PDB file of C-alpha atoms in Angstrom:
ATOM      1  CA  UNK A 156       0.000   0.000   0.000  1.00  0.00           C
ATOM      2  CA  UNK A 157       2.990   2.310   0.502  1.00  0.00           C
ATOM      3  CA  UNK A 158       3.599   2.386  -3.238  1.00  0.00           C
ATOM      4  CA  UNK A 159       0.061   3.722  -3.588  1.00  0.00           C
ATOM      5  CA  UNK A 160       0.811   6.528  -1.115  1.00  0.00           C
ATOM      6  CA  UNK A 161       4.016   7.295  -3.007  1.00  0.00           C
ATOM      7  CA  UNK A 162       2.216   7.622  -6.323  1.00  0.00           C
ATOM      8  CA  UNK A 163      -0.579   9.548  -4.595  1.00  0.00           C
ATOM      9  CA  UNK A 164       1.975  12.249  -3.800  1.00  0.00           C
ATOM     10  CA  UNK A 165       3.053  12.251  -7.439  1.00  0.00           C
ATOM     11  CA  UNK A 166      -0.532  13.044  -8.536  1.00  0.00           C
ATOM     12  CA  UNK A 167      -0.191  16.660  -7.478  1.00  0.00           C
ATOM     13  CA  UNK A 168       3.524  17.177  -8.087  1.00  0.00           C
ATOM     14  CA  UNK A 169       4.235  17.516 -11.802  1.00  0.00           C
ATOM     15  CA  UNK A 170       7.767  18.755 -11.194  1.00  0.00           C
ATOM     16  CA  UNK A 171       8.651  15.604  -9.236  1.00  0.00           C
ATOM     17  CA  UNK A 172       7.537  13.284 -12.009  1.00  0.00           C
ATOM     18  CA  UNK A 173       9.597  15.295 -14.496  1.00  0.00           C
ATOM     19  CA  UNK A 174      12.716  14.990 -12.374  1.00  0.00           C
ATOM     20  CA  UNK A 175      12.830  11.244 -12.885  1.00  0.00           C
ATOM     21  CA  UNK A 176      14.534   9.632 -15.862  1.00  0.00           C
ATOM     22  CA  UNK A 177      14.234  10.891 -19.434  1.00  0.00           C
ATOM     23  CA  UNK A 178      11.240  12.283 -21.228  1.00  0.00           C
ATOM     24  CA  UNK A 179       9.840   9.454 -23.385  1.00  0.00           C
ATOM     25  CA  UNK A 180       8.749   9.884 -26.995  1.00  0.00           C
ATOM     26  CA  UNK A 181       5.697  12.171 -26.914  1.00  0.00           C
ATOM     27  CA  UNK A 182       3.675   9.528 -28.740  1.00  0.00           C
ATOM     28  CA  UNK A 183       4.089   7.076 -25.854  1.00  0.00           C
ATOM     29  CA  UNK A 184       2.891   9.706 -23.400  1.00  0.00           C
ATOM     30  CA  UNK A 185      -0.126  10.416 -25.598  1.00  0.00           C
ATOM     31  CA  UNK A 186      -0.918   6.695 -25.789  1.00  0.00           C
ATOM     32  CA  UNK A 187      -0.733   6.533 -22.001  1.00  0.00           C
ATOM     33  CA  UNK A 188      -3.088   9.522 -21.825  1.00  0.00           C
ATOM     34  CA  UNK A 189      -5.589   7.804 -24.125  1.00  0.00           C
ATOM     35  CA  UNK A 190      -5.513   4.694 -21.935  1.00  0.00           C
ATOM     36  CA  UNK A 191      -6.206   6.923 -18.934  1.00  0.00           C
ATOM     37  CA  UNK A 192      -9.144   8.500 -20.767  1.00  0.00           C
ATOM     38  CA  UNK A 193     -10.526   5.096 -21.728  1.00  0.00           C
ATOM     39  CA  UNK A 194     -10.513   4.072 -18.058  1.00  0.00           C
ATOM     40  CA  UNK A 195     -12.156   7.373 -17.154  1.00  0.00           C
ATOM     41  CA  UNK A 196     -14.899   6.658 -19.704  1.00  0.00           C
ATOM     42  CA  UNK A 197     -15.396   3.234 -18.143  1.00  0.00           C
ATOM     43  CA  UNK A 198     -15.753   4.930 -14.764  1.00  0.00           C
ATOM     44  CA  UNK A 199     -18.255   7.445 -16.184  1.00  0.00           C
ATOM     45  CA  UNK A 200     -20.247   4.621 -17.773  1.00  0.00           C
ATOM     46  CA  UNK A 201     -20.414   2.787 -14.425  1.00  0.00           C
ATOM     47  CA  UNK A 202     -21.551   5.997 -12.691  1.00  0.00           C
ATOM     48  CA  UNK A 203     -24.146   6.600 -15.409  1.00  0.00           C
ATOM     49  CA  UNK A 204     -25.276   2.994 -14.880  1.00  0.00           C
ATOM     50  CA  UNK A 205     -25.685   3.724 -11.177  1.00  0.00           C
ATOM     51  CA  UNK A 206     -27.909   6.722 -11.960  1.00  0.00           C
ATOM     52  CA  UNK A 207     -29.859   4.654 -14.493  1.00  0.00           C
ATOM     53  CA  UNK A 208     -30.487   1.733 -12.113  1.00  0.00           C
ATOM     54  CA  UNK A 209     -31.840   4.165  -9.537  1.00  0.00           C
ATOM     55  CA  UNK A 210     -34.167   5.861 -12.019  1.00  0.00           C
ATOM     56  CA  UNK A 211     -35.290   3.259 -14.514  1.00  0.00           C
ATOM     57  CA  UNK A 212     -35.862   0.254 -12.222  1.00  0.00           C
ATOM     58  CA  UNK A 213     -38.484   1.630  -9.812  1.00  0.00           C
ATOM     59  CA  UNK A 214     -40.198  -1.778  -9.459  1.00  0.00           C
ATOM     60  CA  UNK A 215     -37.153  -3.265  -7.774  1.00  0.00           C
ATOM     61  CA  UNK A 216     -37.225  -3.539  -3.996  1.00  0.00           C
ATOM     62  CA  UNK A 217     -35.638  -0.504  -2.314  1.00  0.00           C
ATOM     63  CA  UNK A 218     -32.743  -2.487  -0.858  1.00  0.00           C
ATOM     64  CA  UNK A 219     -31.869  -4.246  -4.110  1.00  0.00           C
ATOM     65  CA  UNK A 220     -32.122  -1.037  -6.133  1.00  0.00           C
ATOM     66  CA  UNK A 221     -29.980   1.045  -3.779  1.00  0.00           C
ATOM     67  CA  UNK A 222     -27.482  -1.781  -3.322  1.00  0.00           C
ATOM     68  CA  UNK A 223     -27.058  -2.273  -7.054  1.00  0.00           C
ATOM     69  CA  UNK A 224     -26.775   1.490  -7.683  1.00  0.00           C
ATOM     70  CA  UNK A 225     -24.237   1.947  -4.894  1.00  0.00           C
ATOM     71  CA  UNK A 226     -22.204  -1.016  -6.158  1.00  0.00           C
ATOM     72  CA  UNK A 227     -22.036   0.525  -9.633  1.00  0.00           C
ATOM     73  CA  UNK A 228     -21.144   3.959  -8.212  1.00  0.00           C
ATOM     74  CA  UNK A 229     -18.463   2.426  -6.002  1.00  0.00           C
ATOM     75  CA  UNK A 230     -16.999   0.588  -8.983  1.00  0.00           C
ATOM     76  CA  UNK A 231     -16.982   3.890 -10.907  1.00  0.00           C
ATOM     77  CA  UNK A 232     -15.125   5.696  -8.121  1.00  0.00           C
ATOM     78  CA  UNK A 233     -12.557   2.891  -7.829  1.00  0.00           C
ATOM     79  CA  UNK A 234     -12.138   2.873 -11.593  1.00  0.00           C
ATOM     80  CA  UNK A 235     -11.469   6.622 -11.857  1.00  0.00           C
ATOM     81  CA  UNK A 236      -9.032   6.706  -8.936  1.00  0.00           C
ATOM     82  CA  UNK A 237      -7.246   3.685 -10.314  1.00  0.00           C
ATOM     83  CA  UNK A 238      -7.091   5.383 -13.734  1.00  0.00           C
ATOM     84  CA  UNK A 239      -4.970   8.233 -12.352  1.00  0.00           C
ATOM     85  CA  UNK A 240      -2.843   5.883 -10.282  1.00  0.00           C
ATOM     86  CA  UNK A 241      -2.134   3.594 -13.213  1.00  0.00           C
ATOM     87  CA  UNK A 242      -1.372   6.560 -15.463  1.00  0.00           C
ATOM     88  CA  UNK A 243       1.178   7.914 -12.950  1.00  0.00           C
ATOM     89  CA  UNK A 244       2.815   4.507 -12.557  1.00  0.00           C
ATOM     90  CA  UNK A 245       3.029   3.970 -16.330  1.00  0.00           C
ATOM     91  CA  UNK A 246       4.434   7.456 -16.887  1.00  0.00           C
ATOM     92  CA  UNK A 247       7.089   6.909 -14.217  1.00  0.00           C
ATOM     93  CA  UNK A 248       7.985   3.470 -15.570  1.00  0.00           C
ATOM     94  CA  UNK A 249       8.375   4.913 -19.074  1.00  0.00           C
ATOM     95  CA  UNK A 250      10.611   7.708 -17.786  1.00  0.00           C
ATOM     96  CA  UNK A 251      12.787   5.237 -15.891  1.00  0.00           C
ATOM     97  CA  UNK A 252      12.853   2.767 -18.775  1.00  0.00           C
ATOM     98  CA  UNK A 253      11.314   0.029 -16.613  1.00  0.00           C
ATOM     99  CA  UNK A 254       8.666  -2.540 -17.521  1.00  0.00           C
ATOM    100  CA  UNK A 255       5.121  -1.218 -17.423  1.00  0.00           C
ATOM    101  CA  UNK A 256       3.330  -2.106 -14.181  1.00  0.00           C
ATOM    102  CA  UNK A 257       1.251  -5.285 -14.231  1.00  0.00           C
ATOM    103  CA  UNK A 258      -2.223  -4.990 -12.752  1.00  0.00           C
ATOM    104  CA  UNK A 259      -4.960  -7.370 -11.699  1.00  0.00           C
ATOM    105  CA  UNK A 260      -7.580  -4.599 -11.741  1.00  0.00           C
ATOM    106  CA  UNK A 261      -8.919  -5.363 -15.277  1.00  0.00           C
ATOM    107  CA  UNK A 262      -9.504  -9.011 -14.312  1.00  0.00           C
ATOM    108  CA  UNK A 263     -11.185  -7.925 -11.070  1.00  0.00           C
ATOM    109  CA  UNK A 264     -13.476  -5.470 -12.845  1.00  0.00           C
ATOM    110  CA  UNK A 265     -14.293  -8.095 -15.461  1.00  0.00           C
ATOM    111  CA  UNK A 266     -15.312 -10.610 -12.775  1.00  0.00           C
ATOM    112  CA  UNK A 267     -17.456  -8.000 -10.983  1.00  0.00           C
ATOM    113  CA  UNK A 268     -19.239  -7.022 -14.210  1.00  0.00           C
ATOM    114  CA  UNK A 269     -19.816 -10.706 -15.056  1.00  0.00           C
ATOM    115  CA  UNK A 270     -21.300 -11.351 -11.585  1.00  0.00           C
ATOM    116  CA  UNK A 271     -23.619  -8.329 -11.889  1.00  0.00           C
ATOM    117  CA  UNK A 272     -24.707  -9.474 -15.364  1.00  0.00           C
ATOM    118  CA  UNK A 273     -25.424 -13.000 -14.074  1.00  0.00           C
ATOM    119  CA  UNK A 274     -27.418 -11.533 -11.186  1.00  0.00           C
ATOM    120  CA  UNK A 275     -29.471  -9.514 -13.691  1.00  0.00           C
ATOM    121  CA  UNK A 276     -30.129 -12.677 -15.752  1.00  0.00           C
ATOM    122  CA  UNK A 277     -31.307 -14.520 -12.627  1.00  0.00           C
ATOM    123  CA  UNK A 278     -33.563 -11.593 -11.642  1.00  0.00           C
ATOM    124  CA  UNK A 279     -35.068 -11.378 -15.133  1.00  0.00           C
ATOM    125  CA  UNK A 280     -35.654 -15.149 -15.450  1.00  0.00           C
ATOM    126  CA  UNK A 281     -37.101 -15.711 -11.959  1.00  0.00           C
ATOM    127  CA  UNK A 282     -39.123 -12.505 -11.745  1.00  0.00           C
ATOM    128  CA  UNK A 283     -38.490  -9.199 -10.032  1.00  0.00           C
ATOM    129  CA  UNK A 284     -39.592 -10.047  -6.512  1.00  0.00           C
ATOM    130  CA  UNK A 285     -36.274 -11.831  -5.617  1.00  0.00           C
TER     131      UNK A 285
ATOM    132  CA  UNK B 883      -5.476  21.695 -43.084  1.00  0.00           C
ATOM    133  CA  UNK B 884      -2.121  22.946 -44.326  1.00  0.00           C
ATOM    134  CA  UNK B 885      -1.358  25.328 -41.435  1.00  0.00           C
ATOM    135  CA  UNK B 886       1.522  23.302 -39.987  1.00  0.00           C
ATOM    136  CA  UNK B 887       4.163  23.537 -42.659  1.00  0.00           C
ATOM    137  CA  UNK B 888       7.389  23.460 -40.638  1.00  0.00           C
ATOM    138  CA  UNK B 889       6.983  20.506 -38.210  1.00  0.00           C
ATOM    139  CA  UNK B 890       6.257  17.279 -40.090  1.00  0.00           C
ATOM    140  CA  UNK B 891       2.865  15.759 -39.424  1.00  0.00           C
ATOM    141  CA  UNK B 892       2.827  12.674 -37.218  1.00  0.00           C
ATOM    142  CA  UNK B 893       1.785   9.862 -39.593  1.00  0.00           C
ATOM    143  CA  UNK B 894       0.019   8.132 -36.699  1.00  0.00           C
ATOM    144  CA  UNK B 895      -2.078  11.253 -35.946  1.00  0.00           C
ATOM    145  CA  UNK B 896      -1.487  10.768 -32.228  1.00  0.00           C
ATOM    146  CA  UNK B 897      -2.451  14.303 -31.092  1.00  0.00           C
ATOM    147  CA  UNK B 898      -5.676  14.123 -33.105  1.00  0.00           C
ATOM    148  CA  UNK B 899      -6.548  10.724 -31.661  1.00  0.00           C
ATOM    149  CA  UNK B 900      -5.896  11.963 -28.155  1.00  0.00           C
ATOM    150  CA  UNK B 901      -8.069  15.018 -28.797  1.00  0.00           C
ATOM    151  CA  UNK B 902     -10.896  12.797 -29.985  1.00  0.00           C
ATOM    152  CA  UNK B 903     -10.452  10.601 -26.901  1.00  0.00           C
ATOM    153  CA  UNK B 904     -10.971  13.715 -24.770  1.00  0.00           C
ATOM    154  CA  UNK B 905     -14.069  14.530 -26.812  1.00  0.00           C
ATOM    155  CA  UNK B 906     -15.499  11.043 -26.255  1.00  0.00           C
ATOM    156  CA  UNK B 907     -14.811  11.324 -22.554  1.00  0.00           C
ATOM    157  CA  UNK B 908     -16.569  14.706 -22.435  1.00  0.00           C
ATOM    158  CA  UNK B 909     -19.546  13.098 -24.130  1.00  0.00           C
ATOM    159  CA  UNK B 910     -19.623  10.301 -21.542  1.00  0.00           C
ATOM    160  CA  UNK B 911     -19.429  12.908 -18.792  1.00  0.00           C
ATOM    161  CA  UNK B 912     -22.340  14.804 -20.384  1.00  0.00           C
ATOM    162  CA  UNK B 913     -24.491  11.668 -20.397  1.00  0.00           C
ATOM    163  CA  UNK B 914     -23.712  10.982 -16.727  1.00  0.00           C
ATOM    164  CA  UNK B 915     -24.411  14.616 -15.773  1.00  0.00           C
ATOM    165  CA  UNK B 916     -27.723  14.660 -17.691  1.00  0.00           C
ATOM    166  CA  UNK B 917     -28.784  11.434 -15.952  1.00  0.00           C
ATOM    167  CA  UNK B 918     -27.852  13.074 -12.661  1.00  0.00           C
ATOM    168  CA  UNK B 919     -29.849  16.237 -13.378  1.00  0.00           C
ATOM    169  CA  UNK B 920     -32.813  14.117 -14.427  1.00  0.00           C
ATOM    170  CA  UNK B 921     -32.590  12.091 -11.215  1.00  0.00           C
ATOM    171  CA  UNK B 922     -32.591  15.272  -9.157  1.00  0.00           C
ATOM    172  CA  UNK B 923     -35.535  16.939 -10.876  1.00  0.00           C
ATOM    173  CA  UNK B 924     -37.695  13.882 -11.554  1.00  0.00           C
ATOM    174  CA  UNK B 925     -39.086  12.825  -8.201  1.00  0.00           C
ATOM    175  CA  UNK B 926     -40.079  15.992  -6.332  1.00  0.00           C
ATOM    176  CA  UNK B 927     -37.024  18.180  -5.832  1.00  0.00           C
ATOM    177  CA  UNK B 928     -36.010  18.513  -2.182  1.00  0.00           C
ATOM    178  CA  UNK B 929     -33.286  20.913  -1.051  1.00  0.00           C
ATOM    179  CA  UNK B 930     -30.644  18.178  -1.152  1.00  0.00           C
ATOM    180  CA  UNK B 931     -31.703  17.228  -4.685  1.00  0.00           C
ATOM    181  CA  UNK B 932     -31.451  20.816  -5.933  1.00  0.00           C
ATOM    182  CA  UNK B 933     -27.988  21.225  -4.414  1.00  0.00           C
ATOM    183  CA  UNK B 934     -26.874  17.877  -5.871  1.00  0.00           C
ATOM    184  CA  UNK B 935     -28.242  18.842  -9.299  1.00  0.00           C
ATOM    185  CA  UNK B 936     -26.394  22.182  -9.198  1.00  0.00           C
ATOM    186  CA  UNK B 937     -23.226  20.348  -8.152  1.00  0.00           C
ATOM    187  CA  UNK B 938     -23.648  17.903 -11.052  1.00  0.00           C
ATOM    188  CA  UNK B 939     -23.842  20.785 -13.521  1.00  0.00           C
ATOM    189  CA  UNK B 940     -20.874  22.511 -11.869  1.00  0.00           C
ATOM    190  CA  UNK B 941     -18.786  19.336 -12.068  1.00  0.00           C
ATOM    191  CA  UNK B 942     -19.774  18.911 -15.694  1.00  0.00           C
ATOM    192  CA  UNK B 943     -18.636  22.475 -16.412  1.00  0.00           C
ATOM    193  CA  UNK B 944     -15.407  21.788 -14.529  1.00  0.00           C
ATOM    194  CA  UNK B 945     -14.768  18.698 -16.623  1.00  0.00           C
ATOM    195  CA  UNK B 946     -15.506  20.676 -19.797  1.00  0.00           C
ATOM    196  CA  UNK B 947     -12.984  23.323 -18.743  1.00  0.00           C
ATOM    197  CA  UNK B 948     -10.277  20.728 -18.033  1.00  0.00           C
ATOM    198  CA  UNK B 949     -10.958  18.965 -21.335  1.00  0.00           C
ATOM    199  CA  UNK B 950     -10.980  22.241 -23.269  1.00  0.00           C
ATOM    200  CA  UNK B 951      -7.624  23.313 -21.844  1.00  0.00           C
ATOM    201  CA  UNK B 952      -6.063  19.981 -22.686  1.00  0.00           C
ATOM    202  CA  UNK B 953      -7.578  19.933 -26.177  1.00  0.00           C
ATOM    203  CA  UNK B 954      -6.125  23.371 -26.922  1.00  0.00           C
ATOM    204  CA  UNK B 955      -2.737  22.141 -25.723  1.00  0.00           C
ATOM    205  CA  UNK B 956      -3.058  19.203 -28.105  1.00  0.00           C
ATOM    206  CA  UNK B 957      -3.321  21.358 -31.216  1.00  0.00           C
ATOM    207  CA  UNK B 958       0.471  21.629 -31.536  1.00  0.00           C
ATOM    208  CA  UNK B 959       2.431  19.119 -33.591  1.00  0.00           C
ATOM    209  CA  UNK B 960       4.368  17.745 -30.598  1.00  0.00           C
ATOM    210  CA  UNK B 961       2.235  18.360 -27.538  1.00  0.00           C
ATOM    211  CA  UNK B 962       3.730  17.980 -24.044  1.00  0.00           C
ATOM    212  CA  UNK B 963       2.548  15.119 -21.836  1.00  0.00           C
ATOM    213  CA  UNK B 964      -0.531  15.702 -19.723  1.00  0.00           C
ATOM    214  CA  UNK B 965       0.263  16.993 -16.230  1.00  0.00           C
ATOM    215  CA  UNK B 966      -0.683  14.959 -13.160  1.00  0.00           C
ATOM    216  CA  UNK B 967      -2.857  17.817 -11.904  1.00  0.00           C
ATOM    217  CA  UNK B 968      -4.969  17.807 -15.072  1.00  0.00           C
ATOM    218  CA  UNK B 969      -5.391  14.038 -14.832  1.00  0.00           C
ATOM    219  CA  UNK B 970      -6.250  14.252 -11.137  1.00  0.00           C
ATOM    220  CA  UNK B 971      -8.747  17.078 -11.794  1.00  0.00           C
ATOM    221  CA  UNK B 972     -10.557  15.028 -14.444  1.00  0.00           C
ATOM    222  CA  UNK B 973     -10.700  11.987 -12.144  1.00  0.00           C
ATOM    223  CA  UNK B 974     -11.825  14.171  -9.242  1.00  0.00           C
ATOM    224  CA  UNK B 975     -14.778  15.491 -11.269  1.00  0.00           C
ATOM    225  CA  UNK B 976     -15.764  11.875 -11.999  1.00  0.00           C
ATOM    226  CA  UNK B 977     -15.469  10.830  -8.355  1.00  0.00           C
ATOM    227  CA  UNK B 978     -17.458  13.849  -7.157  1.00  0.00           C
ATOM    228  CA  UNK B 979     -20.182  13.045  -9.694  1.00  0.00           C
ATOM    229  CA  UNK B 980     -20.475   9.587  -8.115  1.00  0.00           C
ATOM    230  CA  UNK B 981     -20.668  11.200  -4.662  1.00  0.00           C
ATOM    231  CA  UNK B 982     -23.526  13.432  -5.894  1.00  0.00           C
ATOM    232  CA  UNK B 983     -25.293  10.351  -7.224  1.00  0.00           C
ATOM    233  CA  UNK B 984     -24.933   8.573  -3.884  1.00  0.00           C
ATOM    234  CA  UNK B 985     -26.306  11.650  -2.083  1.00  0.00           C
ATOM    235  CA  UNK B 986     -29.328  11.725  -4.401  1.00  0.00           C
ATOM    236  CA  UNK B 987     -30.143   8.029  -4.012  1.00  0.00           C
ATOM    237  CA  UNK B 988     -30.753   8.464  -0.266  1.00  0.00           C
TER     238      UNK B 988
END
């Protein structure tokens, strides 16, 4: 977790990230930026999904509806924070000429989305009153 | 489009692609903000809902401002890398939007 705190300090210190290593080819930095934006879009989609569940599924029981919406919103928050963190780590690795950081977050998010989708299938097949 | 004569054009069009990625992200943010405003104003607006709706719009404007600044920076042939503060600001707008949503659900 200390590596997370370290990169958290880098979030707001552009001069410190520029002190490390050499500036990579600008195209690599732009590719890293686009990856960051793609993760941010994923986060925004999850947050939009949270809003949508709350509004467009009024027949669901209150607990199920709020739980599902909060789960989606939580996933969105995690996704956006992780987007910045991963961007900082990739940028630093590129400047130092190291390997790009490996991450189990995509697999985790994939499993969570699959579980939510399966839950929706079960709810649809066996009726709403679950 | 023949304004940039001196620096050679990047054959991969990386700045353009990055600019379009920002545009897509702004669009996603707009959809989320519109859903948020609709949630606030749909079922009888209480004081909390009005404040949350205003915050949603404010965050959307903030995101637009961040994206606009970055997109102007990307119009050069060899744009500098995005700063951590810009990235953090964009992510912060997203996170705060989720917080608004959570406040509106209760």
